[in-house]
Tab-separated table of C-alpha atoms in Angstrom:
chain	number	residue	atom	x	y	z
N	114	MET	CA	-0.263	0.011	0.133
N	115	LYS	CA	1.709	3.336	-0.897
N	116	ARG	CA	2.165	5.645	1.884
N	117	PRO	CA	0.547	9.240	1.088
N	118	LEU	CA	3.520	10.847	3.026
N	119	ARG	CA	5.521	9.380	0.392
N	120	GLY	CA	4.577	11.468	-2.382
N	121	LEU	CA	5.345	14.486	-4.325
N	122	ARG	CA	2.307	15.944	-2.601
N	123	GLY	CA	2.966	15.356	0.949
N	124	ARG	CA	6.694	15.694	0.947
N	125	LEU	CA	5.680	19.606	-0.726
N	126	LEU	CA	3.171	19.197	2.523
N	127	ILE	CA	5.397	18.799	5.331
N	128	ALA	CA	8.026	20.796	3.811
N	129	PHE	CA	5.294	23.696	3.806
N	130	VAL	CA	4.080	23.514	6.965
N	131	LEU	CA	7.854	23.228	8.272
N	132	VAL	CA	8.911	25.801	6.845
N	133	THR	CA	5.925	28.354	8.008
N	134	ALA	CA	6.137	26.515	11.020
N	135	VAL	CA	9.888	27.306	11.857
N	136	ALA	CA	9.467	31.577	10.195
N	137	THR	CA	6.310	31.439	12.188
N	138	LEU	CA	8.080	30.862	15.198
N	139	THR	CA	11.157	32.098	15.030
N	140	THR	CA	9.426	35.381	14.103
N	141	GLY	CA	6.597	35.206	17.674
N	142	ALA	CA	10.237	34.516	19.570
N	143	LEU	CA	12.233	37.389	18.437
N	144	THR	CA	8.949	39.656	18.482
N	145	PHE	CA	8.204	38.095	22.291
N	146	ARG	CA	11.369	38.765	22.963
N	147	GLU	CA	12.073	42.556	21.988
N	148	ALA	CA	8.024	43.345	23.462
N	149	ARG	CA	8.796	41.387	26.720
N	150	ILE	CA	11.914	43.008	27.255
N	151	ALA	CA	11.213	46.289	26.288
N	152	VAL	CA	7.718	46.513	28.870
N	153	LEU	CA	9.855	44.960	31.812
N	154	GLN	CA	12.518	47.977	30.622
N	155	GLN	CA	10.170	50.442	30.620
N	156	SER	CA	8.499	49.109	33.930
N	157	GLN	CA	11.677	48.902	35.645
N	158	ASP	CA	12.559	52.480	34.741
N	159	THR	CA	10.065	53.805	36.288
N	160	ILE	CA	9.839	52.332	39.476
N	161	ILE	CA	14.122	52.944	39.981
N	162	LYS	CA	13.152	56.794	38.738
N	163	ARG	CA	10.336	57.014	41.410
N	164	LEU	CA	12.231	55.280	44.122
N	165	ARG	CA	15.346	57.366	43.244
N	166	ALA	CA	13.257	60.632	43.931
N	167	HIS	CA	11.788	59.466	47.059
N	168	VAL	CA	14.572	58.494	48.655
N	169	ASP	CA	16.535	61.240	47.297
N	170	GLY	CA	13.489	63.714	48.729
N	171	LEU	CA	13.987	62.167	52.391
N	172	ALA	CA	17.826	62.340	52.667
N	173	PRO	CA	18.545	65.219	53.319
N	174	GLY	CA	15.751	64.658	56.785
N	175	ILE	CA	17.459	61.688	57.790
N	176	ALA	CA	20.492	61.866	60.262
N	177	TYR	CA	24.176	60.666	59.678
N	178	PRO	CA	24.401	58.028	60.925
N	179	PRO	CA	21.000	56.344	61.142
N	180	THR	CA	18.822	55.111	64.090
N	181	GLN	CA	16.397	52.415	63.761
N	182	SER	CA	13.839	55.272	64.015
N	183	ASP	CA	15.312	56.735	61.191
N	184	LEU	CA	15.359	53.543	58.648
N	185	GLU	CA	11.797	52.847	60.111
N	186	LEU	CA	10.663	56.252	59.239
N	187	VAL	CA	12.779	55.885	55.568
N	188	ALA	CA	11.104	52.512	54.378
N	189	GLN	CA	7.052	53.885	56.043
N	190	GLU	CA	7.551	56.520	53.806
N	191	VAL	CA	8.744	55.375	50.257
N	192	ALA	CA	6.135	52.532	50.513
N	193	ALA	CA	3.514	55.007	51.495
N	194	ALA	CA	4.369	56.675	48.518
N	195	GLU	CA	3.320	54.366	45.932
N	196	PRO	CA	0.248	53.022	47.632
N	197	ALA	CA	-1.528	52.183	44.896
N	198	GLN	CA	1.582	49.860	43.306
N	199	ASN	CA	2.064	47.397	46.634
N	200	TRP	CA	6.180	48.834	47.461
N	201	ARG	CA	7.539	46.922	50.085
N	202	VAL	CA	10.577	48.303	51.702
N	203	LEU	CA	13.716	47.793	53.257
N	204	ALA	CA	15.670	50.110	54.469
N	205	THR	CA	19.714	49.349	55.844
N	206	TYR	CA	22.760	50.356	57.765
N	207	ARG	CA	25.235	48.131	58.616
N	208	GLY	CA	23.564	46.064	61.333
N	209	LEU	CA	20.441	47.627	61.579
N	210	ARG	CA	17.841	46.960	59.323
N	211	ALA	CA	14.012	48.512	59.098
N	212	THR	CA	10.870	46.712	56.708
N	213	SER	CA	7.427	48.794	55.590
N	214	ARG	CA	5.635	45.541	56.880
N	215	PRO	CA	5.844	44.548	59.371
N	216	GLN	CA	7.925	40.946	60.315
N	217	ASP	CA	8.777	40.816	56.552
N	218	THR	CA	11.749	38.574	55.774
N	219	PHE	CA	11.935	39.788	52.573
N	220	ALA	CA	13.377	36.929	51.236
N	221	GLU	CA	13.405	37.934	47.344
N	222	LEU	CA	16.708	39.478	48.787
N	223	THR	CA	20.181	38.039	47.917
N	224	ALA	CA	23.686	38.069	49.256
N	225	ASP	CA	25.061	39.019	45.772
N	226	MET	CA	22.317	42.068	45.467
N	227	ARG	CA	23.626	42.910	49.101
N	228	SER	CA	26.883	42.902	48.131
N	229	ALA	CA	26.433	45.164	44.507
N	230	VAL	CA	24.488	47.459	46.505
N	231	GLY	CA	27.305	48.343	49.257
N	232	SER	CA	30.209	48.184	46.485
N	233	ARG	CA	28.491	50.552	44.074
N	234	ARG	CA	26.972	53.811	43.623
N	235	ALA	CA	24.256	53.442	41.396
N	236	ALA	CA	20.885	51.447	41.646
N	237	VAL	CA	20.947	48.128	41.389
N	238	PHE	CA	18.054	45.210	39.771
N	239	GLN	CA	16.731	42.132	40.196
N	240	ARG	CA	13.842	39.797	38.823
N	241	VAL	CA	12.854	36.909	40.642
N	242	ARG	CA	10.423	34.281	41.010
N	243	THR	CA	8.604	33.277	43.792
N	244	ASP	CA	5.678	30.801	43.574
N	245	GLY	CA	5.185	31.385	40.939
N	246	ARG	CA	4.928	35.194	40.554
N	247	SER	CA	7.083	37.461	39.317
N	248	SER	CA	8.390	40.396	41.264
N	249	LEU	CA	11.284	43.451	40.586
N	250	VAL	CA	14.471	43.959	43.089
N	251	VAL	CA	15.406	47.012	43.539
N	252	GLY	CA	18.732	48.247	45.430
N	253	LEU	CA	19.435	51.862	45.832
N	254	PRO	CA	22.549	52.710	47.905
N	255	VAL	CA	21.998	56.360	50.024
N	256	THR	CA	24.623	59.375	49.698
N	257	PHE	CA	24.286	62.854	51.347
N	258	GLY	CA	26.087	65.666	51.240
N	259	GLU	CA	26.300	67.838	48.010
N	260	PRO	CA	26.516	65.822	44.625
N	261	ALA	CA	30.584	66.377	43.979
N	262	GLU	CA	31.294	64.892	46.907
N	263	ARG	CA	28.945	62.472	47.513
N	264	PRO	CA	30.419	59.365	49.332
N	265	ALA	CA	29.314	55.880	50.258
N	266	SER	CA	27.824	56.369	53.353
N	267	GLY	CA	26.457	52.347	53.880
N	268	VAL	CA	22.778	53.255	53.693
N	269	ALA	CA	20.796	51.138	51.559
N	270	VAL	CA	17.032	50.684	50.219
N	271	PHE	CA	15.217	47.975	48.763
N	272	LEU	CA	12.732	47.907	47.011
N	273	THR	CA	10.230	45.387	46.196
N	274	VAL	CA	7.033	45.139	43.453
N	275	PRO	CA	5.372	42.835	41.963
N	276	GLN	CA	4.700	42.661	38.689
N	277	THR	CA	1.423	41.222	38.055
N	278	GLY	CA	0.413	43.690	35.082
N	279	GLU	CA	3.497	43.251	33.182
N	280	GLN	CA	3.277	39.537	32.866
N	281	GLY	CA	-0.299	40.082	32.039
N	282	TYR	CA	1.188	41.743	29.479
N	283	VAL	CA	2.929	38.388	28.437
N	284	ASP	CA	0.859	36.537	29.284
N	285	ALA	CA	-1.484	37.529	26.694
N	286	LEU	CA	1.236	38.936	24.377
N	287	VAL	CA	2.536	34.602	24.477
N	288	THR	CA	-1.823	33.816	23.516
N	289	ALA	CA	-1.697	36.113	20.873
N	290	ILE	CA	1.066	34.810	19.147
N	291	GLY	CA	0.036	31.620	19.926
N	292	ARG	CA	-3.258	32.677	17.920
N	293	ALA	CA	-1.971	33.917	15.610
N	294	VAL	CA	0.358	30.224	14.622
N	295	VAL	CA	-2.685	28.045	14.012
N	296	PRO	CA	-4.487	30.467	10.226
N	297	ALA	CA	-0.300	30.611	9.972
N	298	LEU	CA	-0.638	27.589	9.562
N	299	GLY	CA	-3.747	27.153	7.479
N	300	LEU	CA	-2.648	28.968	5.367
N	301	ALA	CA	0.291	26.820	4.978
N	302	VAL	CA	-1.420	24.044	3.680
N	303	LEU	CA	-3.315	25.665	1.799
N	304	LEU	CA	-0.315	26.283	0.050
N	305	ALA	CA	1.082	23.495	-0.061
N	306	LEU	CA	-2.013	21.892	-1.865
N	307	LEU	CA	-2.340	25.024	-4.269
N	308	ALA	CA	1.718	24.713	-4.613
N	309	ALA	CA	1.530	20.917	-4.719
N	310	ARG	CA	-1.376	20.971	-7.571
N	311	GLY	CA	0.214	23.355	-9.831
N	312	VAL	CA	3.331	20.412	-9.141
N	313	LEU	CA	1.644	17.321	-9.889
N	314	ARG	CA	-0.374	18.214	-12.458
N	315	PRO	CA	2.263	17.986	-15.451
N	316	VAL	CA	4.211	14.992	-13.451
N	317	ARG	CA	0.494	13.059	-13.732
N	318	GLU	CA	0.656	14.399	-16.899
N	319	LEU	CA	4.423	12.119	-17.508
N	320	ARG	CA	3.550	9.637	-16.135
N	321	ARG	CA	-0.467	8.707	-17.666
N	322	ALA	CA	1.712	9.269	-21.111
N	323	THR	CA	4.913	6.283	-20.121
N	324	ARG	CA	2.340	4.503	-19.271
N	325	SER	CA	0.995	5.225	-22.846
N	326	ILE	CA	4.049	4.499	-24.411
N	327	ALA	CA	4.603	1.133	-22.277
N	328	GLU	CA	1.407	0.007	-23.778
N	329	GLY	CA	2.386	0.468	-27.543
N	330	HIS	CA	0.811	4.061	-28.393
N	331	LEU	CA	4.178	5.415	-29.471
N	332	ASP	CA	2.178	8.571	-30.799
N	333	THR	CA	1.516	9.922	-26.687
N	334	ARG	CA	2.493	13.547	-26.697
N	335	LEU	CA	2.270	16.241	-23.409
N	336	ALA	CA	1.288	19.633	-23.709
N	337	VAL	CA	3.942	22.505	-23.547
N	338	ASN	CA	2.635	25.173	-21.415
N	339	GLY	CA	5.520	27.695	-20.173
N	340	SER	CA	9.023	27.759	-19.796
N	341	ASP	CA	9.531	26.547	-16.679
N	342	GLU	CA	12.005	23.331	-15.673
N	343	LEU	CA	8.613	21.066	-16.373
N	344	ALA	CA	8.092	22.572	-19.889
N	345	ASP	CA	11.777	21.562	-20.688
N	346	LEU	CA	10.661	18.271	-19.137
N	347	SER	CA	7.602	17.721	-21.556
N	348	HIS	CA	9.478	19.323	-24.069
N	349	THR	CA	12.370	16.410	-23.408
N	350	PHE	CA	9.565	13.529	-23.107
N	351	ASN	CA	7.878	14.501	-26.355
N	352	GLU	CA	11.647	14.621	-28.400
N	353	THR	CA	13.022	11.368	-26.282
N	354	ALA	CA	8.931	9.898	-27.356
N	355	ALA	CA	9.416	11.163	-31.425
N	356	ALA	CA	12.856	9.579	-31.529
N	357	LEU	CA	11.719	6.395	-29.850
N	358	GLU	CA	8.636	6.234	-32.675
N	359	GLU	CA	10.947	6.489	-35.191
N	360	SER	CA	13.145	4.175	-34.199
N	361	VAL	CA	10.610	1.518	-33.375
N	362	ALA	CA	8.692	2.018	-36.828
N	363	GLU	CA	12.047	1.555	-38.866
N	364	LEU	CA	13.024	-1.571	-36.644
N	365	ARG	CA	9.459	-3.124	-37.453
N	366	ARG	CA	10.375	-1.829	-41.383
N	367	MET	CA	13.409	-3.619	-40.732
N	368	GLU	CA	11.937	-7.025	-39.424
N	369	ALA	CA	9.866	-6.820	-41.827
N	370	ARG	CA	12.116	-6.987	-44.462
N	371	ALA	CA	13.908	-9.872	-43.108
N	372	ARG	CA	11.369	-12.060	-42.699
N	373	ARG	CA	9.982	-11.277	-46.285
N	374	PHE	CA	13.072	-12.424	-47.111
N	375	VAL	CA	13.090	-15.056	-45.387
N	376	ALA	CA	10.275	-16.005	-46.358
N	377	ASP	CA	10.948	-15.462	-49.963
N	378	VAL	CA	14.347	-16.876	-49.943
N	379	SER	CA	12.819	-20.347	-48.653
N	380	HIS	CA	9.910	-19.822	-51.280
N	381	GLU	CA	12.174	-19.915	-53.513
N	382	LEU	CA	14.470	-23.227	-52.160
N	383	ARG	CA	11.624	-24.949	-52.568
N	384	THR	CA	11.694	-26.206	-55.810
N	385	PRO	CA	14.931	-26.606	-56.560
N	386	LEU	CA	15.502	-28.505	-53.531
N	387	ALA	CA	12.572	-30.726	-54.966
N	388	ALA	CA	14.627	-31.359	-57.157
N	389	MET	CA	17.618	-32.609	-55.033
N	390	SER	CA	15.652	-34.485	-53.091
N	391	ALA	CA	14.072	-36.599	-56.100
N	392	VAL	CA	18.351	-36.743	-57.506
N	393	THR	CA	19.427	-38.200	-54.054
N	394	ASP	CA	17.114	-40.298	-53.731
N	395	VAL	CA	17.563	-41.938	-57.138
N	396	LEU	CA	21.738	-42.172	-56.318
N	397	ASP	CA	21.044	-43.540	-52.794
N	398	GLU	CA	19.563	-46.068	-54.416
N	399	ASP	CA	22.542	-47.289	-57.587
N	400	ALA	CA	24.799	-46.138	-54.199
N	401	ALA	CA	25.601	-49.830	-53.527
N	402	ARG	CA	26.108	-50.340	-56.995
N	403	LEU	CA	28.714	-47.124	-57.159
N	404	ASP	CA	32.456	-47.582	-56.120
N	405	PRO	CA	32.784	-46.454	-52.614
N	406	ASP	CA	34.697	-42.863	-52.981
N	407	THR	CA	31.318	-42.592	-55.205
N	408	ALA	CA	29.105	-43.362	-52.790
N	409	MET	CA	29.981	-41.645	-49.994
N	410	ALA	CA	30.080	-38.074	-52.046
N	411	VAL	CA	26.200	-39.582	-52.666
N	412	ARG	CA	25.373	-40.473	-49.194
N	413	LEU	CA	26.993	-37.211	-47.663
N	414	ILE	CA	25.091	-34.898	-50.572
N	415	SER	CA	21.638	-37.294	-49.337
N	416	GLY	CA	22.240	-36.354	-46.125
N	417	GLU	CA	23.041	-32.059	-46.473
N	418	THR	CA	20.037	-32.121	-48.718
N	419	VAL	CA	17.901	-33.496	-46.058
N	420	LYS	CA	18.779	-31.379	-43.668
N	421	LEU	CA	17.912	-28.563	-45.886
N	422	ALA	CA	14.995	-29.208	-46.367
N	423	ARG	CA	14.190	-29.604	-43.366
N	424	LEU	CA	15.643	-26.008	-42.734
N	425	VAL	CA	13.166	-24.591	-45.524
N	426	GLY	CA	10.439	-25.976	-43.854
N	427	ASP	CA	11.046	-24.173	-40.001
N	428	LEU	CA	12.176	-21.726	-42.265
N	429	MET	CA	8.656	-21.028	-43.413
N	430	GLU	CA	7.203	-22.450	-40.770
N	431	ILE	CA	8.978	-19.342	-38.347
N	432	SER	CA	8.061	-16.804	-41.046
N	433	ARG	CA	4.520	-17.786	-40.532
N	434	PHE	CA	4.197	-17.597	-37.372
N	435	ASP	CA	6.427	-13.738	-37.006
N	436	ALA	CA	3.796	-12.867	-39.703
N	437	GLY	CA	0.338	-13.732	-37.764
N	438	ALA	CA	-0.622	-16.226	-40.332
N	439	ALA	CA	-0.687	-19.784	-38.943
N	440	GLY	CA	-3.917	-20.933	-37.187
N	441	LEU	CA	-4.737	-23.481	-35.873
N	442	GLN	CA	-7.447	-26.206	-37.754
N	443	PRO	CA	-8.810	-28.034	-34.419
N	444	ASP	CA	-11.057	-31.367	-34.459
N	445	ASP	CA	-12.187	-33.605	-31.518
N	446	LEU	CA	-9.138	-35.967	-31.599
N	447	ASP	CA	-7.862	-38.883	-28.966
N	448	LEU	CA	-4.771	-37.720	-27.684
N	449	ALA	CA	-3.554	-41.107	-26.504
N	450	GLU	CA	-3.971	-42.520	-30.201
N	451	SER	CA	-2.894	-38.877	-31.802
N	452	LEU	CA	0.326	-39.285	-29.955
N	453	ARG	CA	1.028	-44.035	-30.909
N	454	ARG	CA	0.697	-42.313	-34.204
N	455	THR	CA	3.370	-39.628	-34.018
N	456	LEU	CA	5.572	-42.323	-33.045
N	457	ALA	CA	5.033	-44.970	-35.297
N	458	ALA	CA	5.130	-42.074	-37.920
N	459	ARG	CA	8.922	-42.177	-36.645
N	460	GLY	CA	9.587	-45.144	-35.581
N	461	TRP	CA	9.957	-44.624	-31.958
N	462	GLN	CA	7.530	-46.512	-30.727
N	463	ASP	CA	9.543	-49.097	-29.447
N	464	THR	CA	12.340	-46.570	-28.598
N	465	VAL	CA	10.489	-44.728	-26.666
N	466	ASP	CA	8.226	-45.669	-23.194
N	467	THR	CA	4.951	-44.508	-23.063
N	468	ARG	CA	2.384	-44.236	-20.408
N	469	LEU	CA	-1.027	-43.344	-22.229
N	470	PRO	CA	-4.435	-43.548	-20.863
N	471	GLY	CA	-6.478	-45.811	-22.945
N	472	PRO	CA	-8.719	-45.710	-26.396
N	473	GLY	CA	-11.027	-43.215	-26.129
N	474	GLU	CA	-10.250	-41.990	-22.476
N	475	LEU	CA	-8.489	-38.351	-22.729
N	476	ARG	CA	-10.163	-36.133	-25.881
N	477	GLY	CA	-9.760	-32.441	-26.865
N	478	ARG	CA	-10.130	-29.892	-29.935
N	479	VAL	CA	-6.580	-29.962	-31.126
N	480	ASP	CA	-4.704	-29.187	-34.502
N	481	PRO	CA	-3.642	-32.735	-35.167
N	482	ARG	CA	-0.842	-31.624	-37.440
N	483	ARG	CA	0.615	-28.496	-35.561
N	484	LEU	CA	0.239	-31.205	-31.865
N	485	ASP	CA	2.292	-34.128	-33.882
N	486	VAL	CA	4.713	-31.505	-34.663
N	487	ALA	CA	4.890	-30.314	-31.407
N	488	VAL	CA	5.563	-33.883	-29.499
N	489	ALA	CA	7.845	-34.571	-32.395
N	490	ASN	CA	11.007	-32.528	-31.931
N	491	LEU	CA	10.347	-33.037	-27.769
N	492	VAL	CA	10.986	-36.494	-28.650
N	493	GLY	CA	13.762	-36.181	-31.370
N	494	ASN	CA	15.240	-33.366	-29.005
N	495	ALA	CA	15.360	-36.196	-26.165
N	496	LEU	CA	16.980	-38.902	-28.409
N	497	ARG	CA	19.565	-36.210	-30.145
N	498	HIS	CA	20.633	-34.894	-26.530
N	499	GLY	CA	19.201	-36.913	-23.794
N	500	ALA	CA	19.709	-40.897	-23.519
N	501	ARG	CA	17.662	-43.893	-23.065
N	502	PRO	CA	15.592	-44.117	-21.989
N	503	VAL	CA	13.124	-41.748	-22.650
N	504	GLN	CA	9.699	-41.922	-21.524
N	505	LEU	CA	6.437	-40.144	-23.427
N	506	ARG	CA	3.871	-39.413	-20.718
N	507	LEU	CA	0.449	-38.306	-21.036
N	508	TYR	CA	-2.797	-37.283	-18.671
N	509	ALA	CA	-5.531	-35.241	-17.446
N	510	ARG	CA	-5.041	-32.610	-14.425
N	511	GLU	CA	-7.765	-29.992	-13.714
N	512	MET	CA	-5.152	-26.318	-12.858
N	513	PRO	CA	-6.107	-24.654	-9.733
N	514	ASP	CA	-6.374	-20.894	-11.207
N	515	SER	CA	-9.032	-22.311	-14.160
N	516	ALA	CA	-11.288	-19.892	-13.121
N	517	ASP	CA	-14.210	-22.259	-15.572
N	518	GLY	CA	-12.992	-25.671	-13.987
N	519	THR	CA	-11.268	-27.298	-17.139
N	520	ALA	CA	-9.756	-30.018	-17.663
N	521	TRP	CA	-5.839	-29.771	-18.959
N	522	ALA	CA	-4.198	-32.485	-20.706
N	523	VAL	CA	0.089	-32.269	-19.419
N	524	ILE	CA	2.264	-34.087	-22.235
N	525	GLU	CA	6.108	-35.348	-19.990
N	526	VAL	CA	8.727	-35.616	-22.296
N	527	THR	CA	11.436	-37.060	-19.697
N	528	ASP	CA	15.455	-38.243	-20.564
N	529	SER	CA	17.891	-40.173	-18.259
N	530	GLY	CA	20.668	-37.776	-20.245
N	531	PRO	CA	22.833	-35.531	-17.727
N	532	GLY	CA	20.306	-32.448	-17.846
N	533	ILE	CA	20.510	-29.223	-19.123
N	534	PRO	CA	22.795	-26.601	-16.995
N	535	ALA	CA	20.930	-24.212	-16.146
N	536	ASP	CA	22.549	-21.435	-17.638
N	537	VAL	CA	20.916	-22.905	-20.721
N	538	LEU	CA	17.185	-23.321	-19.043
N	539	PRO	CA	16.320	-19.559	-19.751
N	540	HIS	CA	17.482	-20.252	-23.830
N	541	VAL	CA	16.061	-23.374	-24.750
N	542	PHE	CA	12.694	-22.674	-26.934
N	543	ASP	CA	14.871	-19.161	-27.990
N	544	ARG	CA	15.895	-19.709	-32.004
N	545	PHE	CA	18.796	-21.128	-33.049
N	546	TYR	CA	20.297	-21.433	-29.007
N	547	LYS	CA	23.060	-23.666	-28.869
N	548	SER	CA	24.802	-23.937	-25.769
N	549	ASP	CA	28.119	-24.876	-27.029
N	550	THR	CA	29.351	-21.537	-28.953
N	551	ALA	CA	32.002	-23.600	-30.421
N	552	ARG	CA	29.511	-25.768	-31.924
N	553	THR	CA	29.079	-24.524	-35.029
N	554	ARG	CA	26.954	-26.833	-36.746
N	555	SER	CA	24.070	-29.352	-35.721
N	556	GLU	CA	22.139	-32.065	-36.478
N	557	GLY	CA	18.731	-30.432	-36.383
N	558	SER	CA	17.888	-26.570	-37.395
N	559	GLY	CA	17.979	-25.126	-33.834
N	560	LEU	CA	14.898	-23.836	-34.242
N	561	GLY	CA	12.360	-27.467	-33.162
N	562	LEU	CA	11.672	-26.036	-29.997
N	563	SER	CA	10.418	-22.718	-30.754
N	564	ILE	CA	8.179	-24.002	-33.441
N	565	THR	CA	7.256	-26.402	-30.354
N	566	ALA	CA	6.648	-23.077	-27.671
N	567	GLU	CA	4.454	-21.452	-31.095
N	568	ASN	CA	1.821	-24.360	-31.675
N	569	VAL	CA	1.629	-25.131	-28.273
N	570	ARG	CA	0.830	-21.516	-27.820
N	571	LEU	CA	-1.223	-20.952	-30.515
N	572	HIS	CA	-3.624	-23.577	-28.463
N	573	GLY	CA	-3.191	-21.632	-25.327
N	574	GLY	CA	-1.316	-23.627	-24.017
N	575	THR	CA	2.535	-23.294	-22.564
N	576	VAL	CA	5.536	-25.353	-22.414
N	577	ARG	CA	8.271	-25.449	-19.862
N	578	ALA	CA	11.744	-26.827	-19.220
N	579	ALA	CA	13.430	-28.167	-16.443
N	580	ASN	CA	15.830	-30.875	-14.953
N	581	ARG	CA	14.020	-33.995	-13.026
N	582	ALA	CA	14.858	-33.637	-9.005
N	583	GLU	CA	15.865	-37.164	-9.088
N	584	GLY	CA	17.893	-39.168	-11.824
N	585	GLY	CA	18.740	-37.032	-13.860
N	586	GLY	CA	18.201	-35.936	-17.046
N	587	ALA	CA	16.016	-32.795	-18.627
N	588	VAL	CA	11.849	-33.006	-19.094
N	589	PHE	CA	9.850	-31.200	-21.010
N	590	THR	CA	6.019	-30.478	-19.886
N	591	VAL	CA	3.333	-29.441	-22.433
N	592	GLU	CA	-0.379	-28.194	-20.664
N	593	ILE	CA	-2.891	-28.062	-23.786
N	594	PRO	CA	-6.831	-26.604	-21.693
N	595	LEU	CA	-8.843	-29.473	-23.407
N	596	ARG	CA	-13.155	-29.560	-23.865
N	597	GLN	CA	-12.556	-26.106	-26.217
N	598	GLU	CA	-15.310	-27.118	-28.477
N	599	GLU	CA	-17.920	-25.639	-26.430
N	600	LYS	CA	-15.804	-22.764	-26.044
N	601	GLU	CA	-16.002	-22.335	-29.255
N	602	GLU	CA	-20.145	-22.956	-30.066
N	603	ARG	CA	-20.445	-19.887	-27.237
N	604	GLU	CA	-18.058	-17.730	-29.145
N	605	ASN	CA	-19.801	-18.802	-32.552
N	606	GLU	CA	-22.901	-18.081	-31.144
N	607	GLU	CA	-22.259	-14.829	-29.404
N	608	GLU	CA	-20.869	-13.132	-32.560
N	609	GLN	CA	-24.177	-14.562	-34.448
N	610	GLU	CA	-25.577	-12.735	-31.591
N	611	LYS	CA	-23.493	-9.558	-32.425
N	612	ASP	CA	-24.591	-10.047	-36.382
N	613	GLU	CA	-28.141	-10.302	-35.663
N	614	GLU	CA	-28.452	-7.414	-33.208
N	615	VAL	CA	-26.220	-5.245	-36.310
N	616	ARG	CA	-28.738	-6.372	-38.639
N	617	GLU	CA	-32.022	-5.149	-36.603
N	618	ILE	CA	-29.774	-1.534	-36.140
């Protein structure tokens, strides 16, 4: 099953969503950072400015060194100056400390901040978070005297301000950014689908055109629109298809000429071969009365003439197959009797072991001539290239993948030779194929098994070659469907019905 996200549409969609998500989140994060800094900076500067103003206003009235009551006064006055801000104030001087609220421990104040305020003359601030709430802690050293003098006095005022409002602004900003991400992702998905549609349309057309060419429609072409890369691809496809169509057409013309040449040569050779065969027959009869050298020459010419005649006959048969002119002339036969006649006609009845059904047990509609040629080629091949005993077997079998329950006749020819090499098995039915490339000539024409395969194919059957698992030797198996007469009658009836409908129209 094809996974949708592995296709081009899925990859474009994921790419758009990822780019949009990264861009949106990055923009949102930067915006949030800058906005948060701006909000907190503004609040921080305002609070420090107000604290400094209040402390500077109280400093002239504080005795130095301050007493506990002076520190309490400072803490209370600074806190009272901003009642709406909920300020918490701590005033310290060496070992003295006073807070604006009784028992306030000022837990937010750290030792580092105390040290920083004691060593500096500028305000020091720190943001802390306790119990889930954010606060700003500001430390301000108090100076006395003229501005030019103002030595460090050791008096410090610390302020803690809850930043509830600022935190609310920040939370609202986060919510707004989160809400903006969802529409952005939705827009990215929509743009991805539109982009994928625009990209995939020519890709789909290219796929359909490729399939059409694979099915043999070499005149298929694509419409070229625009001047982008996909248009260049369509133009290149059209050029390739045109070149392929021209090449295939030329190959077909060459093949047709070659077939015609073979057919013409074979036909032209028939007449002189017939005359040569007649002459060699006469010479064979008189060979016994000739001198030994002449008799040997006569027998050599006679044998070669027979081989040449067989080759010409096979070439003419192959040319009929190639031209599509070969057809069946089926007849209802007793298949076992037909195989016996094949063996008897060639004098093989005592040479080949047979396992055939009884008379009338297995019948079928086959072409007797083509069945005879197929079986004779297989048996002859076993006798020439295998070893005895050679066995011919015939039986019926139901094919498990047969939808209509049609029985099949199975013909097996086995020998006891060395078998067929594994690298030769895929090519045994090829024309003129030789397992031994050094063997330039053979007794046969090299077309017998090819003609057998074509004859079996005309019957709607199959033929295959293999090696026996036990005992060695090769086995050729032919499977031909039986009860073809009923199918032919149904096909004839359907054709008659169509003819009648055409006449009525």
